Amino acid sequence: MAGGYGVMSDDETIDYSVHEAWNEATNVYLIVILVSFGLFMYARKNKRKIMRIFTVPHAAETSSETNFYDDVKKIRLRQQLEMYCIARKHDHHGQSDSVQLTVE
């Protein structure tokens, strides 16, 4: 089995290059798993801090939009109130003109 997977060579010595590569790959995967687990635990513990980082810019944009819509609603409400007052004045004057007295 000369040259077969690097296990034994012609001079009866064991070639450890495959084992060393496997050990290095295993170490890298182990480190990745441990770091991922650590980040997951940190994220579970500090969920509110992380969410606040992502929601602050979005909240600033919506606050300006809500202010704009609140202003538009106030203007529309003021216009409706003015139209209601004009209609009430018109109805009030119209009723006083149309009152008829009947004497029996």
CSV table of C-alpha atoms in Angstrom, one decimal, residues 8-65:
chain,number,residue,atom,x,y,z
A,8,MET,CA,2.4,3.7,5.7
A,9,SER,CA,5.2,4.5,3.4
A,10,ASP,CA,7.8,2.2,1.8
A,11,ASP,CA,10.3,2.4,4.6
A,12,GLU,CA,7.7,1.2,7.3
A,13,THR,CA,7.3,4.6,9.0
A,14,ILE,CA,3.8,6.0,9.7
A,15,ASP,CA,2.9,9.2,7.9
A,16,TYR,CA,1.0,11.5,10.4
A,17,SER,CA,0.1,14.2,7.9
A,18,VAL,CA,-3.6,13.0,7.7
A,19,HIS,CA,-3.9,12.8,11.4
A,20,GLU,CA,-2.4,16.3,11.9
A,21,ALA,CA,-4.7,17.8,9.4
A,22,TRP,CA,-7.7,16.0,11.0
A,23,ASN,CA,-6.6,17.3,14.4
A,24,GLU,CA,-6.3,20.9,13.1
A,25,ALA,CA,-9.7,20.8,11.4
A,26,THR,CA,-11.3,19.4,14.6
A,27,ASN,CA,-9.7,22.1,16.7
A,28,VAL,CA,-11.0,24.8,14.3
A,29,TYR,CA,-14.5,23.3,14.4
A,30,LEU,CA,-14.4,23.1,18.1
A,31,ILE,CA,-13.4,26.7,18.5
A,32,VAL,CA,-16.2,27.8,16.1
A,33,ILE,CA,-18.7,25.8,18.1
A,34,LEU,CA,-17.6,27.2,21.4
A,35,VAL,CA,-17.6,30.8,20.1
A,36,SER,CA,-21.0,30.4,18.6
A,37,PHE,CA,-22.3,28.9,21.9
A,38,GLY,CA,-20.8,31.8,23.8
A,39,LEU,CA,-22.4,34.4,21.5
A,40,PHE,CA,-25.7,32.6,21.7
A,41,MET,CA,-25.6,32.7,25.5
A,42,TYR,CA,-24.6,36.4,25.5
A,43,ALA,CA,-27.5,37.2,23.1
A,44,ARG,CA,-30.0,35.4,25.3
A,45,LYS,CA,-28.8,37.2,28.4
A,46,ASN,CA,-28.6,40.7,26.8
A,47,LYS,CA,-31.5,40.5,24.4
A,48,ARG,CA,-32.9,43.9,25.2
A,49,LYS,CA,-29.5,45.7,24.7
A,50,ILE,CA,-29.2,44.0,21.3
A,51,MET,CA,-32.7,44.8,20.2
A,52,ARG,CA,-32.3,48.5,21.3
A,53,ILE,CA,-29.3,48.8,19.0
A,54,PHE,CA,-31.4,47.7,16.0
A,55,THR,CA,-34.5,49.7,16.9
A,56,VAL,CA,-33.1,53.2,17.7
A,57,PRO,CA,-32.6,54.4,14.1
A,58,HIS,CA,-36.0,53.0,13.1
A,59,ALA,CA,-37.7,54.7,16.1
A,60,ALA,CA,-36.2,58.1,15.2
A,61,GLU,CA,-37.7,57.8,11.6
A,62,THR,CA,-41.1,56.9,12.8
A,63,SER,CA,-41.2,59.7,15.4
A,64,SER,CA,-40.8,62.3,12.7
A,65,GLU,CA,-43.5,60.5,10.6
